[in-house]
Amino acid sequence: MTTWDSLYANRASRMRASEIRELLKLLDRPDVISFAGGIPDQALFPAEAFKEAYEEILSGPDAGRALQYGVSEGSVRLRDWIVGHMRALGIACGPENILVTSGSQQGLDYIGKLFLSAGDTALVQWPTYLGALQAFNAYEPEYDRLDPGTNRAAADYASKAAAKGGRIKFAYLSPDFANPTGLSVDLAERKRLLSLAGDLDCAVIEDSPYEALRYDGDAVDPLLALDCAASGGIENTRTLYCGSFSKSLSPGLRLGWICAASPVISRLVLIKQASDLNTPVLNQEAMARVAERCFDSHTARTNAIYKERRDAMLAALAAHMPEGVRWTRPEGGMFIWVELPSGMDAADLLQKSLASAGVAFVPGGAFHPDGTGGNTLRLSFSCADYQKIEEGISRLGGLIAQTVMSTL
Ligand code: PMP
């Protein structure tokens, strides 16, 4: 029998299945109220608008072009829409600053490939988006903790990276309604992080797929916008912004983008050429039409629904969680992050919850690269209606109260 393990490259040893994706397979039971999957509600996708767009393309003069190979940078019409979207966020850019990717996940993989040599350090928020760690892991980095809100000196970060045999290549964060915490990074902290990145002379990876899903509070400028303003224009910036259509219009078409200084985009284009040549043109053409026609009206409609669900979950948590349990109050996105009394284990709680309460969530340990966070969990409110939220949180609160009592 072939000894496969001895043939694989070193990088393969760090490739692991996402605990969450594995977990989601188990949770797909009709009797379970699931707050586990961090996905948009498929009942809200603009299916009719996509149908019209695909029909229009395939029955028109551009059908052949849409079914052909395309340029690696991305379709002109879609990049033009993205340029307008980024400009509205305060980022003056042109099509040369945009690479269309197959979801922002592909963007994260390309960024890992471009920046990370084995032993280099990536600074990441803690807890952090698991998919980013999966993407970066293949390039064998070390991780150090990027703690918004603390004043750790640049020299301390740099010496730790040097001791591991590499240097800090980038700081990765999700500043708007992060997965998994739902929290956002405020303006002062964004500026401080940019200044830290300046001191470390490293890149900043701003992963912002939830940016359009704001339900209240004031929008905060993206780090890339602040970087543009401080450095005199996008060509002088150190920030790569990863955007996505997955949370706003549809994840199934697999469309995202990277916006950055043009020399970085040119290098990423080379990676795309070697990887998949181009993101499907037909999907890009359809997305461009749907985004032009209804991005704003559609997100306004779906945000109103997600806001109701967030409010319902916050109200249910306040009503049903026992003392000692704390949670975040996100201004947007899809997640609420819950901290159980210390010593309580969320992975154990999930087993009990599936067996007796029929409620699913994601234990938070998976989002911590160092294996901490055992008493935390992620709840997603995006796919459950009011009744399910009330019922599910009430059952979960009862189970947590029982577990607290039994340990007294
Ligand atoms: N970044 C974050 C923070 C996410 O939560 C996700 C999706 N779960 C992605 C990136 C990837 O999204 P996509 O590839 O669908 O654009």
CSV table of C-alpha atoms and ligand atoms in Angstrom, one decimal:
chain,number,residue,atom,x,y,z
A,1,MET,CA,0.0,0.0,0.0
A,2,THR,CA,1.3,3.5,-0.8
A,3,THR,CA,2.5,5.3,2.3
A,4,TRP,CA,0.8,8.6,1.4
A,5,ASP,CA,1.9,10.5,4.5
A,6,SER,CA,5.6,10.2,3.6
A,7,LEU,CA,4.9,11.6,0.2
A,8,TYR,CA,3.0,14.7,1.2
A,9,ALA,CA,4.8,18.1,1.5
A,10,ASN,CA,5.4,19.5,5.0
A,11,ARG,CA,2.6,22.0,4.5
A,12,ALA,CA,0.1,19.2,4.3
A,13,SER,CA,0.6,18.4,8.0
A,14,ARG,CA,-1.0,21.6,9.0
A,15,MET,CA,-4.1,21.2,6.8
A,16,ARG,CA,-7.0,20.2,9.0
A,17,ALA,CA,-10.7,19.9,8.4
A,18,SER,CA,-12.6,22.8,9.8
A,19,GLU,CA,-14.2,21.6,13.1
A,20,ILE,CA,-17.2,23.8,12.2
A,21,ARG,CA,-17.7,22.4,8.8
A,22,GLU,CA,-17.5,18.9,10.3
A,23,LEU,CA,-19.9,19.9,13.1
A,24,LEU,CA,-22.4,21.3,10.7
A,25,LYS,CA,-22.7,17.9,9.0
A,26,LEU,CA,-23.9,16.4,12.3
A,27,LEU,CA,-26.2,19.3,13.1
A,28,ASP,CA,-28.3,19.0,10.0
A,29,ARG,CA,-31.1,17.3,11.8
A,30,PRO,CA,-34.7,18.5,11.4
A,31,ASP,CA,-35.4,18.1,15.1
A,32,VAL,CA,-32.5,20.4,16.1
A,33,ILE,CA,-32.9,24.2,16.4
A,34,SER,CA,-29.5,25.3,15.0
A,35,PHE,CA,-27.7,28.5,15.8
A,36,ALA,CA,-24.5,26.9,14.5
A,37,GLY,CA,-24.2,27.7,10.8
A,38,GLY,CA,-22.9,31.2,10.0
A,39,ILE,CA,-24.6,31.5,6.7
A,40,PRO,CA,-27.1,33.9,5.2
A,41,ASP,CA,-30.8,32.9,5.0
A,42,GLN,CA,-31.3,31.3,1.6
A,43,ALA,CA,-35.0,32.3,1.7
A,44,LEU,CA,-33.8,35.9,1.3
A,45,PHE,CA,-31.6,35.5,-1.8
A,46,PRO,CA,-32.7,37.6,-4.8
A,47,ALA,CA,-33.4,34.5,-6.9
A,48,GLU,CA,-35.7,36.4,-9.4
A,49,ALA,CA,-33.1,39.0,-10.1
A,50,PHE,CA,-30.4,36.3,-10.7
A,51,LYS,CA,-32.8,34.4,-13.0
A,52,GLU,CA,-33.4,37.6,-15.1
A,53,ALA,CA,-29.7,38.3,-15.2
A,54,TYR,CA,-28.7,34.8,-16.3
A,55,GLU,CA,-31.5,34.8,-18.9
A,56,GLU,CA,-30.5,38.1,-20.3
A,57,ILE,CA,-26.9,37.1,-20.6
A,58,LEU,CA,-27.5,33.7,-22.1
A,59,SER,CA,-30.0,34.9,-24.6
A,60,GLY,CA,-28.1,38.0,-25.6
A,61,PRO,CA,-25.1,38.8,-27.9
A,62,ASP,CA,-22.6,38.3,-25.0
A,63,ALA,CA,-23.6,34.7,-24.3
A,64,GLY,CA,-20.4,33.4,-25.9
A,65,ARG,CA,-18.2,35.8,-24.0
A,66,ALA,CA,-19.9,34.8,-20.7
A,67,LEU,CA,-19.2,31.1,-21.4
A,68,GLN,CA,-15.6,31.8,-22.5
A,69,TYR,CA,-12.4,32.0,-20.4
A,70,GLY,CA,-12.0,35.5,-18.9
A,71,VAL,CA,-9.3,37.8,-17.7
A,72,SER,CA,-7.7,36.8,-14.4
A,73,GLU,CA,-8.3,40.3,-12.9
A,74,GLY,CA,-12.1,39.9,-13.3
A,75,SER,CA,-14.8,41.1,-15.6
A,76,VAL,CA,-14.8,44.8,-16.4
A,77,ARG,CA,-18.4,45.3,-15.5
A,78,LEU,CA,-18.2,43.7,-12.1
A,79,ARG,CA,-14.9,45.4,-11.3
A,80,ASP,CA,-16.5,48.8,-12.2
A,81,TRP,CA,-19.3,48.1,-9.7
A,82,ILE,CA,-16.8,47.1,-7.0
A,83,VAL,CA,-14.8,50.3,-7.7
A,84,GLY,CA,-18.0,52.3,-7.1
A,85,HIS,CA,-18.8,50.4,-3.9
A,86,MET,CA,-15.2,50.9,-2.6
A,87,ARG,CA,-15.4,54.6,-3.5
A,88,ALA,CA,-18.6,54.9,-1.5
A,89,LEU,CA,-16.7,53.5,1.5
A,90,GLY,CA,-14.1,56.3,1.1
A,91,ILE,CA,-11.5,54.4,-0.9
A,92,ALA,CA,-10.6,56.2,-4.1
A,93,CYS,CA,-9.5,53.4,-6.4
A,94,GLY,CA,-9.7,52.2,-10.0
A,95,PRO,CA,-10.1,48.8,-11.7
A,96,GLU,CA,-6.4,48.2,-11.5
A,97,ASN,CA,-6.8,48.1,-7.7
A,98,ILE,CA,-9.3,45.2,-7.8
A,99,LEU,CA,-8.9,41.5,-8.2
A,100,VAL,CA,-12.1,39.4,-8.4
A,101,THR,CA,-11.8,36.2,-6.4
A,102,SER,CA,-13.9,33.1,-6.0
A,103,GLY,CA,-15.2,34.2,-2.6
A,104,SER,CA,-13.1,36.1,-0.1
A,105,GLN,CA,-11.8,32.7,1.1
A,106,GLN,CA,-9.8,32.4,-2.1
A,107,GLY,CA,-8.5,35.9,-1.5
A,108,LEU,CA,-7.2,34.8,1.9
A,109,ASP,CA,-5.5,31.8,0.4
A,110,TYR,CA,-3.8,33.9,-2.2
A,111,ILE,CA,-2.7,36.4,0.4
A,112,GLY,CA,-1.1,33.6,2.5
A,113,LYS,CA,0.6,32.3,-0.6
A,114,LEU,CA,2.0,35.8,-1.5
A,115,PHE,CA,3.2,36.9,1.9
A,116,LEU,CA,4.0,33.9,4.1
A,117,SER,CA,7.2,31.8,4.1
A,118,ALA,CA,7.5,29.0,6.6
A,119,GLY,CA,8.3,30.5,10.0
A,120,ASP,CA,7.0,34.0,9.2
A,121,THR,CA,4.5,35.5,11.7
A,122,ALA,CA,0.9,36.5,11.0
A,123,LEU,CA,-0.7,38.6,13.7
A,124,VAL,CA,-4.4,37.5,14.1
A,125,GLN,CA,-7.3,38.6,16.3
A,126,TRP,CA,-8.2,36.2,19.0
A,127,PRO,CA,-10.7,34.6,18.6
A,128,THR,CA,-10.5,34.6,14.9
A,129,TYR,CA,-12.2,33.4,11.7
A,130,LEU,CA,-11.3,29.8,11.4
A,131,GLY,CA,-11.3,29.8,7.6
A,132,ALA,CA,-8.5,32.4,7.6
A,133,LEU,CA,-6.3,30.1,9.8
A,134,GLN,CA,-7.1,27.2,7.5
A,135,ALA,CA,-6.0,29.3,4.5
A,136,PHE,CA,-2.8,30.6,6.1
A,137,ASN,CA,-1.8,27.3,7.8
A,138,ALA,CA,-0.8,25.8,4.5
A,139,TYR,CA,2.0,28.3,4.3
A,140,GLU,CA,3.4,27.2,7.6
A,141,PRO,CA,3.3,30.5,9.6
A,142,GLU,CA,3.6,31.2,13.3
A,143,TYR,CA,0.8,33.2,14.9
A,144,ASP,CA,0.9,35.9,17.4
A,145,ARG,CA,-2.0,37.5,19.1
A,146,LEU,CA,-3.2,40.9,17.8
A,147,ASP,CA,-5.2,42.3,20.6
A,148,PRO,CA,-7.2,45.4,19.6
A,149,GLY,CA,-7.3,47.6,22.7
A,150,THR,CA,-4.0,46.7,24.3
A,151,ASN,CA,-0.8,48.8,23.9
A,152,ARG,CA,1.7,46.1,23.3
A,153,ALA,CA,4.8,47.7,21.7
A,154,ALA,CA,5.9,47.0,18.1
A,155,ALA,CA,9.3,45.9,19.3
A,156,ASP,CA,7.8,43.2,21.4
A,157,TYR,CA,5.8,41.8,18.5
A,158,ALA,CA,8.9,42.0,16.2
A,159,SER,CA,11.3,40.3,18.7
A,160,LYS,CA,8.9,37.4,19.2
A,161,ALA,CA,8.6,36.9,15.4
A,162,ALA,CA,12.4,37.0,15.1
A,163,ALA,CA,12.8,34.4,17.8
A,164,LYS,CA,10.6,32.1,15.7
A,165,GLY,CA,13.0,32.6,12.7
A,166,GLY,CA,10.9,34.9,10.5
A,167,ARG,CA,9.3,38.3,10.5
A,168,ILE,CA,5.8,39.7,10.8
A,169,LYS,CA,4.3,39.8,7.3
A,170,PHE,CA,0.8,41.0,8.1
A,171,ALA,CA,-1.8,41.7,10.7
A,172,TYR,CA,-5.2,40.0,9.9
A,173,LEU,CA,-8.4,41.3,11.3
A,174,SER,CA,-12.1,41.4,10.6
A,175,PRO,CA,-13.0,44.9,11.8
A,176,ASP,CA,-16.8,44.8,11.1
A,177,PHE,CA,-19.1,42.5,13.0
A,178,ALA,CA,-16.4,39.8,13.2
A,179,ASN,CA,-16.8,36.1,12.9
A,180,PRO,CA,-17.1,34.7,15.5
A,181,THR,CA,-17.6,37.6,18.1
A,182,GLY,CA,-19.9,40.0,16.2
A,183,LEU,CA,-17.7,42.8,17.5
A,184,SER,CA,-16.3,45.7,15.5
A,185,VAL,CA,-13.1,47.6,15.9
A,186,ASP,CA,-13.6,51.4,16.7
A,187,LEU,CA,-12.0,54.2,14.8
A,188,ALA,CA,-9.3,55.0,17.3
A,189,GLU,CA,-8.2,51.3,17.4
A,190,ARG,CA,-8.2,51.1,13.6
A,191,LYS,CA,-5.8,54.1,13.5
A,192,ARG,CA,-3.7,52.5,16.2
A,193,LEU,CA,-3.5,49.2,14.3
A,194,LEU,CA,-2.4,51.1,11.1
A,195,SER,CA,0.3,52.9,13.1
A,196,LEU,CA,1.5,49.6,14.6
A,197,ALA,CA,1.6,48.0,11.1
A,198,GLY,CA,3.7,51.1,10.0
A,199,ASP,CA,6.1,50.5,12.9
A,200,LEU,CA,6.3,46.8,12.0
A,201,ASP,CA,6.5,47.6,8.3
A,202,CYS,CA,4.0,44.9,7.6
A,203,ALA,CA,0.8,44.6,5.6
A,204,VAL,CA,-2.8,44.8,7.1
A,205,ILE,CA,-5.4,42.3,5.9
A,206,GLU,CA,-8.9,43.8,6.4
A,207,ASP,CA,-11.4,41.0,6.0
A,208,SER,CA,-14.8,42.6,5.8
A,209,PRO,CA,-17.4,40.3,4.3
A,210,TYR,CA,-20.1,41.5,6.7
A,211,GLU,CA,-19.5,45.3,6.1
A,212,ALA,CA,-22.9,45.9,4.4
A,213,LEU,CA,-24.9,44.1,7.2
A,214,ARG,CA,-25.1,47.0,9.6
A,215,TYR,CA,-28.3,47.3,11.7
A,216,ASP,CA,-27.6,50.2,13.9
A,217,GLY,CA,-24.8,52.5,15.0
A,218,ASP,CA,-22.6,54.7,12.7
A,219,ALA,CA,-20.4,53.1,10.0
A,220,VAL,CA,-16.7,53.4,10.8
A,221,ASP,CA,-14.2,54.0,7.9
A,222,PRO,CA,-12.5,50.9,6.7
A,223,LEU,CA,-8.8,50.6,7.6
A,224,LEU,CA,-8.0,50.9,3.8
A,225,ALA,CA,-9.9,54.3,3.7
A,226,LEU,CA,-8.0,55.5,6.7
A,227,ASP,CA,-4.8,54.2,5.2
A,228,CYS,CA,-5.6,56.0,1.9
A,229,ALA,CA,-6.3,59.3,3.7
A,230,ALA,CA,-3.1,59.1,5.8
A,231,SER,CA,-0.7,58.0,3.1
A,232,GLY,CA,-1.9,60.1,0.2
A,233,GLY,CA,-3.7,57.5,-1.9
A,234,ILE,CA,-4.3,53.8,-2.5
A,235,GLU,CA,-0.9,53.3,-4.2
A,236,ASN,CA,0.9,54.2,-1.0
A,237,THR,CA,-1.2,52.0,1.3
A,238,ARG,CA,-0.2,48.8,3.2
A,239,THR,CA,-3.8,47.5,3.6
A,240,LEU,CA,-5.5,44.8,1.5
A,241,TYR,CA,-9.3,44.9,1.8
A,242,CYS,CA,-11.1,41.5,1.2
A,243,GLY,CA,-14.7,42.0,0.2
A,244,SER,CA,-17.5,39.5,-0.6
A,245,PHE,CA,-20.9,39.2,-2.1
A,246,SER,CA,-21.5,36.1,0.0
A,247,LYS,CA,-23.3,37.6,2.9
A,248,SER,CA,-25.3,40.3,1.0
A,249,LEU,CA,-26.4,38.7,-2.3
A,250,SER,CA,-25.4,35.0,-2.6
A,251,PRO,CA,-22.5,32.8,-1.4
A,252,GLY,CA,-23.3,30.2,-4.0
A,253,LEU,CA,-21.9,32.2,-6.9
A,254,ARG,CA,-18.5,32.3,-5.0
A,255,LEU,CA,-17.7,35.9,-5.7
A,256,GLY,CA,-15.4,38.2,-3.6
A,257,TRP,CA,-12.6,40.7,-4.3
A,258,ILE,CA,-9.4,42.1,-3.0
A,259,CYS,CA,-8.8,45.9,-3.2
A,260,ALA,CA,-5.2,47.1,-2.7
A,261,ALA,CA,-2.3,49.0,-4.3
A,262,SER,CA,-1.9,48.0,-7.9
A,263,PRO,CA,1.6,46.4,-7.5
A,264,VAL,CA,0.1,43.9,-5.0
A,265,ILE,CA,-2.9,43.3,-7.2
A,266,SER,CA,-0.5,42.5,-10.1
A,267,ARG,CA,1.3,39.9,-8.0
A,268,LEU,CA,-2.0,38.4,-6.8
A,269,VAL,CA,-3.1,38.2,-10.5
A,270,LEU,CA,-0.1,35.9,-11.2
A,271,ILE,CA,-1.2,33.6,-8.4
A,272,LYS,CA,-4.8,33.5,-9.8
A,273,GLN,CA,-3.4,32.7,-13.3
A,274,ALA,CA,-1.6,29.7,-11.8
A,275,SER,CA,-4.6,28.7,-9.6
A,276,ASP,CA,-7.8,28.8,-11.6
A,277,LEU,CA,-7.1,31.3,-14.5
A,278,ASN,CA,-10.3,33.2,-13.7
A,279,THR,CA,-13.4,33.2,-11.6
A,280,PRO,CA,-16.4,32.0,-13.8
A,281,VAL,CA,-17.3,34.9,-16.2
A,282,LEU,CA,-21.0,34.0,-16.3
A,283,ASN,CA,-21.3,34.4,-12.5
A,284,GLN,CA,-19.4,37.6,-12.6
A,285,GLU,CA,-21.6,39.0,-15.4
A,286,ALA,CA,-24.8,38.0,-13.5
A,287,MET,CA,-23.5,39.4,-10.2
A,288,ALA,CA,-22.6,42.7,-11.9
A,289,ARG,CA,-26.2,43.1,-13.2
A,290,VAL,CA,-27.8,42.1,-9.9
A,291,ALA,CA,-25.5,44.3,-7.8
A,292,GLU,CA,-26.1,47.3,-10.2
A,293,ARG,CA,-29.9,46.8,-10.0
A,294,CYS,CA,-30.6,45.9,-6.4
A,295,PHE,CA,-27.6,45.8,-4.0
A,296,ASP,CA,-28.8,48.7,-1.9
A,297,SER,CA,-32.5,47.9,-1.9
A,298,HIS,CA,-31.8,44.2,-1.3
A,299,THR,CA,-29.4,44.7,1.6
A,300,ALA,CA,-31.8,47.3,3.2
A,301,ARG,CA,-34.6,44.7,3.1
A,302,THR,CA,-32.5,41.8,4.4
A,303,ASN,CA,-30.8,44.0,7.1
A,304,ALA,CA,-34.3,44.8,8.5
A,305,ILE,CA,-35.0,41.1,8.8
A,306,TYR,CA,-31.6,40.3,10.3
A,307,LYS,CA,-32.0,43.2,12.7
A,308,GLU,CA,-35.3,41.7,14.0
A,309,ARG,CA,-33.6,38.4,14.5
A,310,ARG,CA,-30.6,39.9,16.3
A,311,ASP,CA,-33.0,41.8,18.6
A,312,ALA,CA,-35.0,38.7,19.2
A,313,MET,CA,-31.9,36.8,20.2
A,314,LEU,CA,-30.6,39.6,22.5
A,315,ALA,CA,-34.0,39.8,24.2
A,316,ALA,CA,-34.2,36.0,24.6
A,317,LEU,CA,-30.7,35.9,26.1
A,318,ALA,CA,-31.6,38.6,28.6
A,319,ALA,CA,-34.8,36.7,29.5
A,320,HIS,CA,-33.4,33.2,29.7
A,321,MET,CA,-29.7,33.2,30.5
A,322,PRO,CA,-28.7,32.6,34.2
A,323,GLU,CA,-26.4,34.9,36.0
A,324,GLY,CA,-22.7,34.7,35.1
A,325,VAL,CA,-23.3,34.3,31.4
A,326,ARG,CA,-22.2,37.2,29.2
A,327,TRP,CA,-22.7,38.0,25.6
A,328,THR,CA,-21.8,40.6,22.9
A,329,ARG,CA,-24.3,43.1,21.4
A,330,PRO,CA,-23.2,43.3,17.7
A,331,GLU,CA,-24.3,46.3,15.6
A,332,GLY,CA,-24.5,44.0,12.5
A,333,GLY,CA,-23.4,40.7,11.0
A,334,MET,CA,-24.7,37.3,12.0
A,335,PHE,CA,-23.1,36.4,15.3
A,336,ILE,CA,-23.5,36.8,19.1
A,337,TRP,CA,-20.6,35.5,21.2
A,338,VAL,CA,-21.4,34.0,24.5
A,339,GLU,CA,-19.1,33.6,27.5
A,340,LEU,CA,-20.2,30.9,30.0
A,341,PRO,CA,-19.1,31.0,33.7
A,342,SER,CA,-15.4,30.1,33.8
A,343,GLY,CA,-14.8,26.4,34.1
A,344,MET,CA,-17.8,25.5,32.1
A,345,ASP,CA,-16.9,23.7,28.8
A,346,ALA,CA,-18.9,24.7,25.7
A,347,ALA,CA,-18.0,21.5,23.8
A,348,ASP,CA,-19.5,19.4,26.7
A,349,LEU,CA,-22.5,21.7,26.7
A,350,LEU,CA,-23.0,21.1,23.0
A,351,GLN,CA,-23.2,17.3,23.5
A,352,LYS,CA,-25.7,17.7,26.3
A,353,SER,CA,-27.6,20.3,24.4
A,354,LEU,CA,-27.9,18.0,21.3
A,355,ALA,CA,-29.0,15.1,23.5
A,356,SER,CA,-31.5,16.8,25.7
A,357,ALA,CA,-32.4,20.3,24.5
A,358,GLY,CA,-32.1,19.9,20.7
A,359,VAL,CA,-30.2,23.2,20.3
A,360,ALA,CA,-27.0,23.5,18.3
A,361,PHE,CA,-24.3,26.2,18.4
A,362,VAL,CA,-20.5,26.3,17.8
A,363,PRO,CA,-18.2,25.8,20.8
A,364,GLY,CA,-15.7,28.8,20.8
A,365,GLY,CA,-12.5,26.8,21.4
A,366,ALA,CA,-12.3,26.2,17.7
A,367,PHE,CA,-11.7,29.9,17.0
A,368,HIS,CA,-8.7,30.2,19.3
A,369,PRO,CA,-5.4,29.1,17.7
A,370,ASP,CA,-3.9,28.3,21.1
A,371,GLY,CA,-6.7,26.1,22.3
A,372,THR,CA,-8.1,28.5,24.9
A,373,GLY,CA,-11.7,29.8,24.9
A,374,GLY,CA,-13.3,26.5,26.2
A,375,ASN,CA,-16.0,28.4,28.0
A,376,THR,CA,-17.2,30.4,24.9
A,377,LEU,CA,-19.6,29.7,22.2
A,378,ARG,CA,-20.9,31.3,19.0
A,379,LEU,CA,-24.6,31.8,18.2
A,380,SER,CA,-25.8,32.7,14.8
A,381,PHE,CA,-29.2,34.5,14.4
A,382,SER,CA,-29.3,34.8,10.7
A,383,CYS,CA,-31.3,31.7,9.8
A,384,ALA,CA,-33.8,31.3,12.6
A,385,ASP,CA,-37.2,33.0,12.9
A,386,TYR,CA,-38.5,34.7,16.1
A,387,GLN,CA,-40.2,31.6,17.5
A,388,LYS,CA,-37.2,29.3,17.0
A,389,ILE,CA,-34.9,31.9,18.6
A,390,GLU,CA,-37.2,32.3,21.6
A,391,GLU,CA,-37.6,28.6,22.0
A,392,GLY,CA,-34.0,27.6,21.3
A,393,ILE,CA,-32.5,30.2,23.7
A,394,SER,CA,-35.0,29.4,26.4
A,395,ARG,CA,-34.0,25.7,26.2
A,396,LEU,CA,-30.3,26.5,26.1
A,397,GLY,CA,-30.6,28.9,29.0
A,398,GLY,CA,-32.4,26.2,31.0
A,399,LEU,CA,-29.7,23.7,30.3
A,400,ILE,CA,-26.9,26.2,31.2
A,401,ALA,CA,-28.7,27.0,34.5
A,402,GLN,CA,-29.0,23.3,35.3
A,403,THR,CA,-25.3,22.7,34.5
A,404,VAL,CA,-24.3,25.7,36.7
A,405,MET,CA,-26.5,24.3,39.5
A,406,SER,CA,-25.0,20.8,39.2
A,407,THR,CA,-21.5,22.1,39.7
A,408,LEU,CA,-22.3,24.1,42.8
B,1,PMP,N1,-14.1,35.9,6.1
B,1,PMP,C1,-14.9,35.8,7.1
B,1,PMP,C2,-14.7,36.6,8.3
B,1,PMP,C3,-16.0,34.9,7.0
B,1,PMP,O1,-16.9,34.8,8.0
B,1,PMP,C4,-16.2,34.2,5.8
B,1,PMP,C5,-17.4,33.3,5.6
B,1,PMP,N2,-17.8,32.5,6.6
B,1,PMP,C6,-15.3,34.4,4.7
B,1,PMP,C7,-14.2,35.3,4.9
B,1,PMP,C8,-15.4,33.7,3.4
B,1,PMP,O2,-16.5,34.1,2.7
B,1,PMP,P1,-16.6,33.9,1.1
B,1,PMP,O3,-15.5,33.1,0.6
B,1,PMP,O4,-17.9,33.2,1.0
B,1,PMP,O5,-16.6,35.3,0.5
